[in-house]
């Protein structure tokens, strides 16, 4: 990982070698030091958060296929390490602005699976009251200011939130997620320039999954080193392996600590990959199957499990427990969404127009 202002950044690492067998002695759980045990517990938390997102998205595929949920649905499968690692570095007072591929961001931020699933169903118990659906999850109580359906549309909003915190003297960070396609939009360049000029407490997180919808990065950007391009605006920027949740968390903590210390906006290019198509409507004919399989070999969930096994941590036991817990959680979320009420027709204009005012 290279930290620099305008210098070259590290290329995405090659696929990892097959995991070694877990040690059977010396590093057993009972012989681990308190510090090591704490590290194990944190890894378990990371694993559970990523598995919750993965299983939620897989359940959405089933429900979409059964016509239980409709509209555009953009799945986060493969990118879980980004949402989980970054959110681990944020405090509850920090703000998060997301994209239309935001289910993982919302769940990692702490919005319940029940609230997100109800929103997918368009029910009143959803986090956006059933009016947002898949692309517009929102929860002001957690300072989660939405998925945004417009590419790069969240960037100016994030700059405004960061400016508001700065004017109020609040020591908060605003984190804005966006994809590599946002580099083709003026909003990115305007936000990057202004946030550096005004020294805004902004963390810009680019989820570079190599494709803007169906267009490969090299087909829409002459310079594909996005961290280097961001650094040209005078902000600290570096690239990170977005398929490694621990590397993402480490980089995000380093960046948020610097932003909070008034070091100005920081940029992270998280090199990741979505295993599914752009959306449920996308036939996904623009990628070679071999390429997808190469990236699946770097699955962030599998990589963390293999690392835990190598270190003699109880990965398999925890995996079984987490799978059961997450399955029960999602079963309850689906059942609650099925039973939740739809908004009555007479309320359709609520939040759309203001109340009539009599003019004397």
mmCIF file of C-alpha atoms in Angstrom:
data_model
loop_
_atom_site.group_PDB
_atom_site.id
_atom_site.type_symbol
_atom_site.label_atom_id
_atom_site.label_comp_id
_atom_site.label_asym_id
_atom_site.label_seq_id
_atom_site.Cartn_x
_atom_site.Cartn_y
_atom_site.Cartn_z
ATOM 1 C CA UNK A 1 0.000 0.000 0.000
ATOM 2 C CA UNK A 2 1.572 3.261 -1.111
ATOM 3 C CA UNK A 3 0.608 6.516 0.552
ATOM 4 C CA UNK A 4 1.452 9.542 -1.518
ATOM 5 C CA UNK A 5 0.470 12.839 -3.015
ATOM 6 C CA UNK A 6 0.515 12.241 -6.734
ATOM 7 C CA UNK A 7 2.902 9.268 -6.679
ATOM 8 C CA UNK A 8 2.303 5.885 -8.226
ATOM 9 C CA UNK A 9 0.172 3.369 -6.376
ATOM 10 C CA UNK A 10 0.414 -0.378 -5.847
ATOM 11 C CA UNK A 11 -1.147 -2.690 -8.399
ATOM 12 C CA UNK A 12 -3.800 -5.141 -7.275
ATOM 13 C CA UNK A 13 -2.103 -8.182 -5.802
ATOM 14 C CA UNK A 14 -2.091 -11.520 -7.577
ATOM 15 C CA UNK A 15 -4.526 -14.233 -6.491
ATOM 16 C CA UNK A 16 -3.383 -15.773 -3.196
ATOM 17 C CA UNK A 17 -1.761 -19.174 -2.973
ATOM 18 C CA UNK A 18 -3.871 -22.048 -1.588
ATOM 19 C CA UNK A 19 -4.288 -21.793 2.157
ATOM 20 C CA UNK A 20 -2.063 -23.871 4.361
ATOM 21 C CA UNK A 21 -3.561 -26.340 6.772
ATOM 22 C CA UNK A 22 -4.385 -24.856 10.150
ATOM 23 C CA UNK A 23 -1.887 -25.688 12.910
ATOM 24 C CA UNK A 24 -2.993 -28.360 15.299
ATOM 25 C CA UNK A 25 -0.856 -27.273 18.234
ATOM 26 C CA UNK A 26 0.821 -24.264 19.882
ATOM 27 C CA UNK A 27 -1.733 -21.735 18.619
ATOM 28 C CA UNK A 28 -4.924 -23.394 19.814
ATOM 29 C CA UNK A 29 -7.609 -21.025 21.149
ATOM 30 C CA UNK A 30 -6.924 -21.997 24.776
ATOM 31 C CA UNK A 31 -3.243 -21.026 24.434
ATOM 32 C CA UNK A 32 -3.790 -17.668 22.775
ATOM 33 C CA UNK A 33 -2.853 -14.457 24.553
ATOM 34 C CA UNK A 34 -5.571 -11.921 25.482
ATOM 35 C CA UNK A 35 -4.461 -9.657 22.630
ATOM 36 C CA UNK A 36 -4.630 -12.542 20.145
ATOM 37 C CA UNK A 37 -8.018 -13.588 21.478
ATOM 38 C CA UNK A 38 -9.307 -10.037 20.988
ATOM 39 C CA UNK A 39 -8.028 -10.165 17.429
ATOM 40 C CA UNK A 40 -9.868 -13.431 16.905
ATOM 41 C CA UNK A 41 -13.123 -11.939 18.188
ATOM 42 C CA UNK A 42 -12.732 -8.996 15.828
ATOM 43 C CA UNK A 43 -12.143 -11.299 12.880
ATOM 44 C CA UNK A 44 -15.298 -13.191 13.809
ATOM 45 C CA UNK A 45 -17.211 -9.894 13.788
ATOM 46 C CA UNK A 46 -15.799 -9.060 10.353
ATOM 47 C CA UNK A 47 -16.749 -12.490 9.084
ATOM 48 C CA UNK A 48 -20.296 -12.212 10.417
ATOM 49 C CA UNK A 49 -20.783 -8.778 8.872
ATOM 50 C CA UNK A 50 -19.617 -9.969 5.453
ATOM 51 C CA UNK A 51 -21.701 -13.131 5.606
ATOM 52 C CA UNK A 52 -24.790 -11.129 6.560
ATOM 53 C CA UNK A 53 -24.375 -9.035 3.419
ATOM 54 C CA UNK A 54 -23.651 -12.058 1.203
ATOM 55 C CA UNK A 55 -26.659 -14.043 2.429
ATOM 56 C CA UNK A 56 -28.927 -10.991 2.277
ATOM 57 C CA UNK A 57 -28.017 -10.454 -1.360
ATOM 58 C CA UNK A 58 -28.493 -14.117 -2.196
ATOM 59 C CA UNK A 59 -31.919 -13.989 -0.571
ATOM 60 C CA UNK A 60 -32.738 -10.958 -2.727
ATOM 61 C CA UNK A 61 -31.957 -13.020 -5.825
ATOM 62 C CA UNK A 62 -34.457 -15.655 -4.698
ATOM 63 C CA UNK A 63 -37.133 -13.081 -3.884
ATOM 64 C CA UNK A 64 -36.598 -11.198 -7.131
ATOM 65 C CA UNK A 65 -36.886 -14.423 -9.121
ATOM 66 C CA UNK A 66 -40.131 -15.153 -7.275
ATOM 67 C CA UNK A 67 -41.434 -11.635 -8.116
ATOM 68 C CA UNK A 68 -41.607 -10.754 -4.423
ATOM 69 C CA UNK A 69 -39.429 -7.686 -4.973
ATOM 70 C CA UNK A 70 -39.290 -5.686 -8.197
ATOM 71 C CA UNK A 71 -37.548 -2.741 -9.783
ATOM 72 C CA UNK A 72 -33.822 -2.353 -10.305
ATOM 73 C CA UNK A 73 -31.685 -4.404 -7.917
ATOM 74 C CA UNK A 74 -27.900 -4.043 -7.860
ATOM 75 C CA UNK A 75 -26.179 -6.765 -5.856
ATOM 76 C CA UNK A 76 -23.042 -6.319 -3.747
ATOM 77 C CA UNK A 77 -21.822 -9.921 -3.871
ATOM 78 C CA UNK A 78 -18.012 -9.948 -3.989
ATOM 79 C CA UNK A 79 -17.521 -6.433 -2.629
ATOM 80 C CA UNK A 80 -18.400 -7.137 1.014
ATOM 81 C CA UNK A 81 -14.901 -6.387 2.322
ATOM 82 C CA UNK A 82 -15.218 -2.763 1.218
ATOM 83 C CA UNK A 83 -18.430 -1.955 3.104
ATOM 84 C CA UNK A 84 -17.427 -3.868 6.224
ATOM 85 C CA UNK A 85 -13.816 -2.691 6.394
ATOM 86 C CA UNK A 86 -14.636 0.981 5.854
ATOM 87 C CA UNK A 87 -17.567 1.067 8.267
ATOM 88 C CA UNK A 88 -15.399 -0.493 10.971
ATOM 89 C CA UNK A 89 -13.299 2.676 10.859
ATOM 90 C CA UNK A 90 -16.238 5.081 11.161
ATOM 91 C CA UNK A 91 -17.919 6.312 14.327
ATOM 92 C CA UNK A 92 -21.717 6.527 14.807
ATOM 93 C CA UNK A 93 -21.459 10.327 14.492
ATOM 94 C CA UNK A 94 -19.797 10.139 11.077
ATOM 95 C CA UNK A 95 -21.935 10.466 7.952
ATOM 96 C CA UNK A 96 -22.172 7.983 5.086
ATOM 97 C CA UNK A 97 -23.330 8.715 1.540
ATOM 98 C CA UNK A 98 -23.768 5.764 -0.787
ATOM 99 C CA UNK A 99 -24.588 4.662 -4.337
ATOM 100 C CA UNK A 100 -27.385 2.630 -5.879
ATOM 101 C CA UNK A 101 -25.417 -0.542 -4.936
ATOM 102 C CA UNK A 102 -25.850 0.184 -1.242
ATOM 103 C CA UNK A 103 -27.436 -2.829 0.479
ATOM 104 C CA UNK A 104 -24.033 -3.807 1.862
ATOM 105 C CA UNK A 105 -23.252 -0.273 3.014
ATOM 106 C CA UNK A 106 -26.581 -0.022 4.839
ATOM 107 C CA UNK A 107 -26.208 -3.369 6.607
ATOM 108 C CA UNK A 108 -22.591 -2.657 7.560
ATOM 109 C CA UNK A 109 -23.688 0.718 8.926
ATOM 110 C CA UNK A 110 -26.054 -1.053 11.310
ATOM 111 C CA UNK A 111 -29.425 -0.663 9.596
ATOM 112 C CA UNK A 112 -31.255 -3.885 10.409
ATOM 113 C CA UNK A 113 -31.876 -6.564 7.819
ATOM 114 C CA UNK A 114 -35.573 -6.291 8.688
ATOM 115 C CA UNK A 115 -35.678 -2.572 7.838
ATOM 116 C CA UNK A 116 -33.751 -3.059 4.596
ATOM 117 C CA UNK A 117 -35.795 -6.073 3.519
ATOM 118 C CA UNK A 118 -39.064 -4.253 4.194
ATOM 119 C CA UNK A 119 -37.798 -1.444 1.989
ATOM 120 C CA UNK A 120 -37.024 -3.937 -0.754
ATOM 121 C CA UNK A 121 -40.664 -5.030 -0.510
ATOM 122 C CA UNK A 122 -41.863 -1.412 -0.599
ATOM 123 C CA UNK A 123 -43.528 -1.696 2.813
ATOM 124 C CA UNK A 124 -44.117 1.100 5.295
ATOM 125 C CA UNK A 125 -41.802 -0.493 7.864
ATOM 126 C CA UNK A 126 -38.846 -0.092 5.516
ATOM 127 C CA UNK A 127 -36.009 2.272 6.387
ATOM 128 C CA UNK A 128 -37.331 4.742 3.781
ATOM 129 C CA UNK A 129 -40.973 4.066 4.530
ATOM 130 C CA UNK A 130 -41.280 1.847 1.471
ATOM 131 C CA UNK A 131 -40.788 4.745 -0.924
ATOM 132 C CA UNK A 132 -37.133 4.264 -1.779
ATOM 133 C CA UNK A 133 -36.757 0.623 -2.656
ATOM 134 C CA UNK A 134 -33.442 -0.980 -3.485
ATOM 135 C CA UNK A 135 -31.630 2.158 -4.673
ATOM 136 C CA UNK A 136 -32.749 4.645 -2.017
ATOM 137 C CA UNK A 137 -32.089 3.199 1.430
ATOM 138 C CA UNK A 138 -31.921 5.981 4.027
ATOM 139 C CA UNK A 139 -31.644 6.290 7.802
ATOM 140 C CA UNK A 140 -30.913 9.726 9.241
ATOM 141 C CA UNK A 141 -30.736 8.289 12.776
ATOM 142 C CA UNK A 142 -27.563 6.467 11.716
ATOM 143 C CA UNK A 143 -26.376 9.364 9.541
ATOM 144 C CA UNK A 144 -26.796 7.136 6.487
ATOM 145 C CA UNK A 145 -27.782 9.624 3.810
ATOM 146 C CA UNK A 146 -28.873 7.324 1.164
ATOM 147 C CA UNK A 147 -28.280 5.355 -1.812
ATOM 148 C CA UNK A 148 -28.354 7.631 -4.816
ATOM 149 C CA UNK A 149 -29.499 6.431 -8.234
ATOM 150 C CA UNK A 150 -27.440 9.017 -10.128
ATOM 151 C CA UNK A 151 -23.830 8.081 -10.836
ATOM 152 C CA UNK A 152 -21.631 10.441 -8.748
ATOM 153 C CA UNK A 153 -24.786 12.105 -7.421
ATOM 154 C CA UNK A 154 -23.807 11.534 -3.803
ATOM 155 C CA UNK A 155 -20.485 13.365 -4.040
ATOM 156 C CA UNK A 156 -21.792 16.958 -3.832
ATOM 157 C CA UNK A 157 -24.134 15.891 -1.013
ATOM 158 C CA UNK A 158 -21.171 14.453 0.883
ATOM 159 C CA UNK A 159 -19.230 17.696 0.438
ATOM 160 C CA UNK A 160 -22.195 19.594 1.849
ATOM 161 C CA UNK A 161 -22.449 17.310 4.878
ATOM 162 C CA UNK A 162 -18.716 17.643 5.511
ATOM 163 C CA UNK A 163 -18.936 21.435 5.203
ATOM 164 C CA UNK A 164 -21.878 21.532 7.638
ATOM 165 C CA UNK A 165 -19.931 19.539 10.240
ATOM 166 C CA UNK A 166 -16.918 21.782 9.768
ATOM 167 C CA UNK A 167 -18.967 24.979 10.210
ATOM 168 C CA UNK A 168 -20.558 23.546 13.356
ATOM 169 C CA UNK A 169 -17.201 22.542 14.756
ATOM 170 C CA UNK A 170 -18.155 18.863 14.834
ATOM 171 C CA UNK A 171 -15.179 16.439 14.716
ATOM 172 C CA UNK A 172 -16.931 14.136 12.251
ATOM 173 C CA UNK A 173 -15.915 12.499 9.005
ATOM 174 C CA UNK A 174 -18.198 12.208 5.989
ATOM 175 C CA UNK A 175 -17.574 9.038 3.986
ATOM 176 C CA UNK A 176 -18.754 8.913 0.382
ATOM 177 C CA UNK A 177 -18.845 5.649 -1.575
ATOM 178 C CA UNK A 178 -18.870 5.750 -5.382
ATOM 179 C CA UNK A 179 -17.788 3.596 -8.300
ATOM 180 C CA UNK A 180 -15.063 3.968 -10.911
ATOM 181 C CA UNK A 181 -17.703 5.246 -13.350
ATOM 182 C CA UNK A 182 -17.989 8.410 -11.240
ATOM 183 C CA UNK A 183 -14.626 9.572 -12.602
ATOM 184 C CA UNK A 184 -16.355 10.284 -15.909
ATOM 185 C CA UNK A 185 -18.734 12.711 -14.190
ATOM 186 C CA UNK A 186 -18.061 16.348 -13.397
ATOM 187 C CA UNK A 187 -19.404 15.942 -9.858
ATOM 188 C CA UNK A 188 -16.346 13.942 -8.850
ATOM 189 C CA UNK A 189 -13.871 16.536 -10.099
ATOM 190 C CA UNK A 190 -15.837 19.455 -8.670
ATOM 191 C CA UNK A 191 -16.091 17.741 -5.280
ATOM 192 C CA UNK A 192 -12.435 16.700 -5.201
ATOM 193 C CA UNK A 193 -11.288 20.212 -6.086
ATOM 194 C CA UNK A 194 -13.595 22.032 -3.673
ATOM 195 C CA UNK A 195 -13.013 19.654 -0.753
ATOM 196 C CA UNK A 196 -9.257 20.203 -1.024
ATOM 197 C CA UNK A 197 -9.634 23.970 -1.362
ATOM 198 C CA UNK A 198 -11.815 24.103 1.735
ATOM 199 C CA UNK A 199 -9.962 21.343 3.610
ATOM 200 C CA UNK A 200 -13.197 19.431 4.192
ATOM 201 C CA UNK A 201 -13.314 16.381 6.517
ATOM 202 C CA UNK A 202 -14.223 14.064 3.652
ATOM 203 C CA UNK A 203 -13.240 10.447 2.988
ATOM 204 C CA UNK A 204 -13.744 9.575 -0.680
ATOM 205 C CA UNK A 205 -14.042 5.821 -1.196
ATOM 206 C CA UNK A 206 -13.920 4.618 -4.785
ATOM 207 C CA UNK A 207 -15.159 1.053 -5.210
ATOM 208 C CA UNK A 208 -13.228 0.241 -8.358
ATOM 209 C CA UNK A 209 -14.854 -2.977 -9.589
ATOM 210 C CA UNK A 210 -13.410 -2.424 -13.085
ATOM 211 C CA UNK A 211 -16.742 -1.886 -14.834
ATOM 212 C CA UNK A 212 -18.997 1.148 -15.087
ATOM 213 C CA UNK A 213 -22.190 -0.771 -15.783
ATOM 214 C CA UNK A 214 -20.991 -2.779 -18.822
ATOM 215 C CA UNK A 215 -18.011 -0.613 -19.788
ATOM 216 C CA UNK A 216 -14.529 -1.741 -18.744
ATOM 217 C CA UNK A 217 -12.409 0.827 -16.930
ATOM 218 C CA UNK A 218 -9.794 0.988 -19.705
ATOM 219 C CA UNK A 219 -12.530 1.809 -22.217
ATOM 220 C CA UNK A 220 -13.742 4.950 -20.436
ATOM 221 C CA UNK A 221 -10.625 6.216 -18.637
ATOM 222 C CA UNK A 222 -7.326 7.002 -20.376
ATOM 223 C CA UNK A 223 -5.538 6.836 -17.000
ATOM 224 C CA UNK A 224 -6.735 3.811 -15.011
ATOM 225 C CA UNK A 225 -4.709 4.563 -11.861
ATOM 226 C CA UNK A 226 -7.558 6.322 -10.106
ATOM 227 C CA UNK A 227 -5.669 6.996 -6.887
ATOM 228 C CA UNK A 228 -3.006 8.880 -8.832
ATOM 229 C CA UNK A 229 -5.684 10.946 -10.554
ATOM 230 C CA UNK A 230 -7.302 11.831 -7.236
ATOM 231 C CA UNK A 231 -3.901 12.824 -5.836
ATOM 232 C CA UNK A 232 -3.610 15.400 -8.615
ATOM 233 C CA UNK A 233 -6.145 17.474 -6.668
ATOM 234 C CA UNK A 234 -3.728 17.755 -3.771
ATOM 235 C CA UNK A 235 -5.377 15.175 -1.508
ATOM 236 C CA UNK A 236 -3.702 12.131 0.000
ATOM 237 C CA UNK A 237 -4.708 9.083 -2.053
ATOM 238 C CA UNK A 238 -3.725 5.459 -2.266
ATOM 239 C CA UNK A 239 -4.947 2.114 -3.604
ATOM 240 C CA UNK A 240 -5.873 -0.885 -1.478
ATOM 241 C CA UNK A 241 -6.744 -4.531 -2.114
ATOM 242 C CA UNK A 242 -10.517 -4.315 -1.794
ATOM 243 C CA UNK A 243 -10.845 -8.101 -1.524
ATOM 244 C CA UNK A 244 -9.041 -8.146 1.847
ATOM 245 C CA UNK A 245 -11.288 -6.888 4.656
ATOM 246 C CA UNK A 246 -8.419 -6.425 7.105
ATOM 247 C CA UNK A 247 -6.398 -4.397 4.599
ATOM 248 C CA UNK A 248 -9.462 -2.255 3.902
ATOM 249 C CA UNK A 249 -10.082 -1.640 7.596
ATOM 250 C CA UNK A 250 -6.442 -0.734 8.217
ATOM 251 C CA UNK A 251 -6.411 1.749 5.344
ATOM 252 C CA UNK A 252 -9.770 3.240 6.318
ATOM 253 C CA UNK A 253 -8.664 3.722 9.935
ATOM 254 C CA UNK A 254 -5.475 5.410 8.791
ATOM 255 C CA UNK A 255 -7.444 7.701 6.502
ATOM 256 C CA UNK A 256 -10.219 8.591 8.953
ATOM 257 C CA UNK A 257 -7.721 9.361 11.708
ATOM 258 C CA UNK A 258 -5.931 11.762 9.379
ATOM 259 C CA UNK A 259 -9.159 13.406 8.219
ATOM 260 C CA UNK A 260 -10.315 13.784 11.812
ATOM 261 C CA UNK A 261 -6.980 15.401 12.641
ATOM 262 C CA UNK A 262 -7.716 18.146 10.084
ATOM 263 C CA UNK A 263 -5.402 16.740 7.410
ATOM 264 C CA UNK A 264 -7.964 17.418 4.696
ATOM 265 C CA UNK A 265 -9.852 15.042 2.411
ATOM 266 C CA UNK A 266 -8.428 11.579 1.740
ATOM 267 C CA UNK A 267 -9.094 9.196 -1.136
ATOM 268 C CA UNK A 268 -9.090 5.390 -1.127
ATOM 269 C CA UNK A 269 -9.238 3.390 -4.327
ATOM 270 C CA UNK A 270 -10.489 -0.023 -3.244
ATOM 271 C CA UNK A 271 -9.797 -2.485 -6.022
ATOM 272 C CA UNK A 272 -12.605 -4.970 -5.883
ATOM 273 C CA UNK A 273 -14.970 -6.952 -8.139
ATOM 274 C CA UNK A 274 -18.652 -7.755 -8.295
ATOM 275 C CA UNK A 275 -19.344 -11.419 -8.890
ATOM 276 C CA UNK A 276 -22.833 -10.796 -10.250
ATOM 277 C CA UNK A 277 -24.020 -8.729 -13.196
ATOM 278 C CA UNK A 278 -24.490 -4.966 -12.929
ATOM 279 C CA UNK A 279 -28.157 -5.451 -12.073
ATOM 280 C CA UNK A 280 -30.763 -8.186 -12.164
ATOM 281 C CA UNK A 281 -31.688 -6.982 -15.680
ATOM 282 C CA UNK A 282 -28.122 -7.237 -16.979
ATOM 283 C CA UNK A 283 -27.263 -10.295 -19.176
ATOM 284 C CA UNK A 284 -23.565 -9.767 -18.273
ATOM 285 C CA UNK A 285 -22.149 -10.501 -21.729
ATOM 286 C CA UNK A 286 -19.267 -8.040 -21.522
ATOM 287 C CA UNK A 287 -17.030 -10.081 -19.195
ATOM 288 C CA UNK A 288 -15.194 -13.328 -19.825
ATOM 289 C CA UNK A 289 -16.252 -16.140 -17.510
ATOM 290 C CA UNK A 290 -12.596 -16.900 -16.845
ATOM 291 C CA UNK A 291 -12.107 -13.377 -15.511
ATOM 292 C CA UNK A 292 -15.032 -13.749 -13.112
ATOM 293 C CA UNK A 293 -13.678 -17.078 -11.873
ATOM 294 C CA UNK A 294 -10.223 -15.585 -11.268
ATOM 295 C CA UNK A 295 -11.751 -12.934 -9.043
ATOM 296 C CA UNK A 296 -13.971 -15.460 -7.267
ATOM 297 C CA UNK A 297 -10.774 -17.220 -6.233
ATOM 298 C CA UNK A 298 -10.066 -14.064 -4.215
ATOM 299 C CA UNK A 299 -13.467 -14.086 -2.467
ATOM 300 C CA UNK A 300 -13.046 -11.831 0.612
ATOM 301 C CA UNK A 301 -15.055 -14.164 2.829
ATOM 302 C CA UNK A 302 -13.043 -17.239 1.873
ATOM 303 C CA UNK A 303 -9.780 -15.334 2.259
ATOM 304 C CA UNK A 304 -10.625 -14.317 5.824
ATOM 305 C CA UNK A 305 -11.701 -17.852 6.738
ATOM 306 C CA UNK A 306 -8.481 -19.302 5.299
ATOM 307 C CA UNK A 307 -6.423 -16.747 7.231
ATOM 308 C CA UNK A 308 -8.218 -17.656 10.450
ATOM 309 C CA UNK A 309 -7.533 -21.341 9.834
ATOM 310 C CA UNK A 310 -3.865 -20.629 9.206
ATOM 311 C CA UNK A 311 -3.676 -18.856 12.573
ATOM 312 C CA UNK A 312 -5.379 -21.696 14.406
ATOM 313 C CA UNK A 313 -8.571 -19.758 15.041
ATOM 314 C CA UNK A 314 -11.943 -21.558 15.265
ATOM 315 C CA UNK A 315 -13.084 -20.527 11.795
ATOM 316 C CA UNK A 316 -15.218 -23.572 11.003
ATOM 317 C CA UNK A 317 -17.042 -23.546 14.327
ATOM 318 C CA UNK A 318 -17.750 -19.839 14.054
ATOM 319 C CA UNK A 319 -18.804 -20.198 10.422
ATOM 320 C CA UNK A 320 -21.447 -22.746 11.376
ATOM 321 C CA UNK A 321 -22.747 -20.548 14.186
ATOM 322 C CA UNK A 322 -22.824 -17.423 12.030
ATOM 323 C CA UNK A 323 -24.564 -19.172 9.152
ATOM 324 C CA UNK A 324 -27.321 -20.348 11.487
ATOM 325 C CA UNK A 325 -27.662 -16.923 13.113
ATOM 326 C CA UNK A 326 -27.777 -15.042 9.804
ATOM 327 C CA UNK A 327 -30.256 -17.500 8.276
ATOM 328 C CA UNK A 328 -32.615 -17.052 11.217
ATOM 329 C CA UNK A 329 -32.193 -13.273 11.011
ATOM 330 C CA UNK A 330 -33.077 -13.205 7.316
ATOM 331 C CA UNK A 331 -36.001 -15.583 7.768
ATOM 332 C CA UNK A 332 -37.448 -13.186 10.322
ATOM 333 C CA UNK A 333 -36.778 -10.205 8.052
ATOM 334 C CA UNK A 334 -38.597 -11.792 5.115
ATOM 335 C CA UNK A 335 -41.527 -12.882 7.286
ATOM 336 C CA UNK A 336 -41.842 -9.378 8.745
ATOM 337 C CA UNK A 337 -41.715 -7.805 5.283
ATOM 338 C CA UNK A 338 -44.407 -10.167 4.011
ATOM 339 C CA UNK A 339 -46.701 -9.149 6.863
ATOM 340 C CA UNK A 340 -45.906 -5.426 6.861
ATOM 341 C CA UNK A 341 -48.546 -3.059 5.424
ATOM 342 C CA UNK A 342 -48.287 -1.232 2.146
ATOM 343 C CA UNK A 343 -48.821 2.504 2.129
ATOM 344 C CA UNK A 344 -52.516 3.364 1.671
ATOM 345 C CA UNK A 345 -53.492 5.069 -1.557
ATOM 346 C CA UNK A 346 -54.726 8.158 0.284
ATOM 347 C CA UNK A 347 -51.162 8.778 1.545
ATOM 348 C CA UNK A 348 -49.508 8.776 -1.863
ATOM 349 C CA UNK A 349 -49.105 12.573 -1.924
ATOM 350 C CA UNK A 350 -47.641 12.679 1.588
ATOM 351 C CA UNK A 351 -44.090 14.105 1.513
ATOM 352 C CA UNK A 352 -44.673 15.147 -2.135
ATOM 353 C CA UNK A 353 -46.511 18.444 -1.839
ATOM 354 C CA UNK A 354 -46.869 20.837 1.055
ATOM 355 C CA UNK A 355 -50.164 21.471 2.802
ATOM 356 C CA UNK A 356 -52.359 24.079 1.063
ATOM 357 C CA UNK A 357 -52.074 27.605 2.389
ATOM 358 C CA UNK A 358 -55.024 29.967 2.403
ATOM 359 C CA UNK A 359 -54.280 33.399 1.013
ATOM 360 C CA UNK A 360 -56.438 36.128 2.529
#
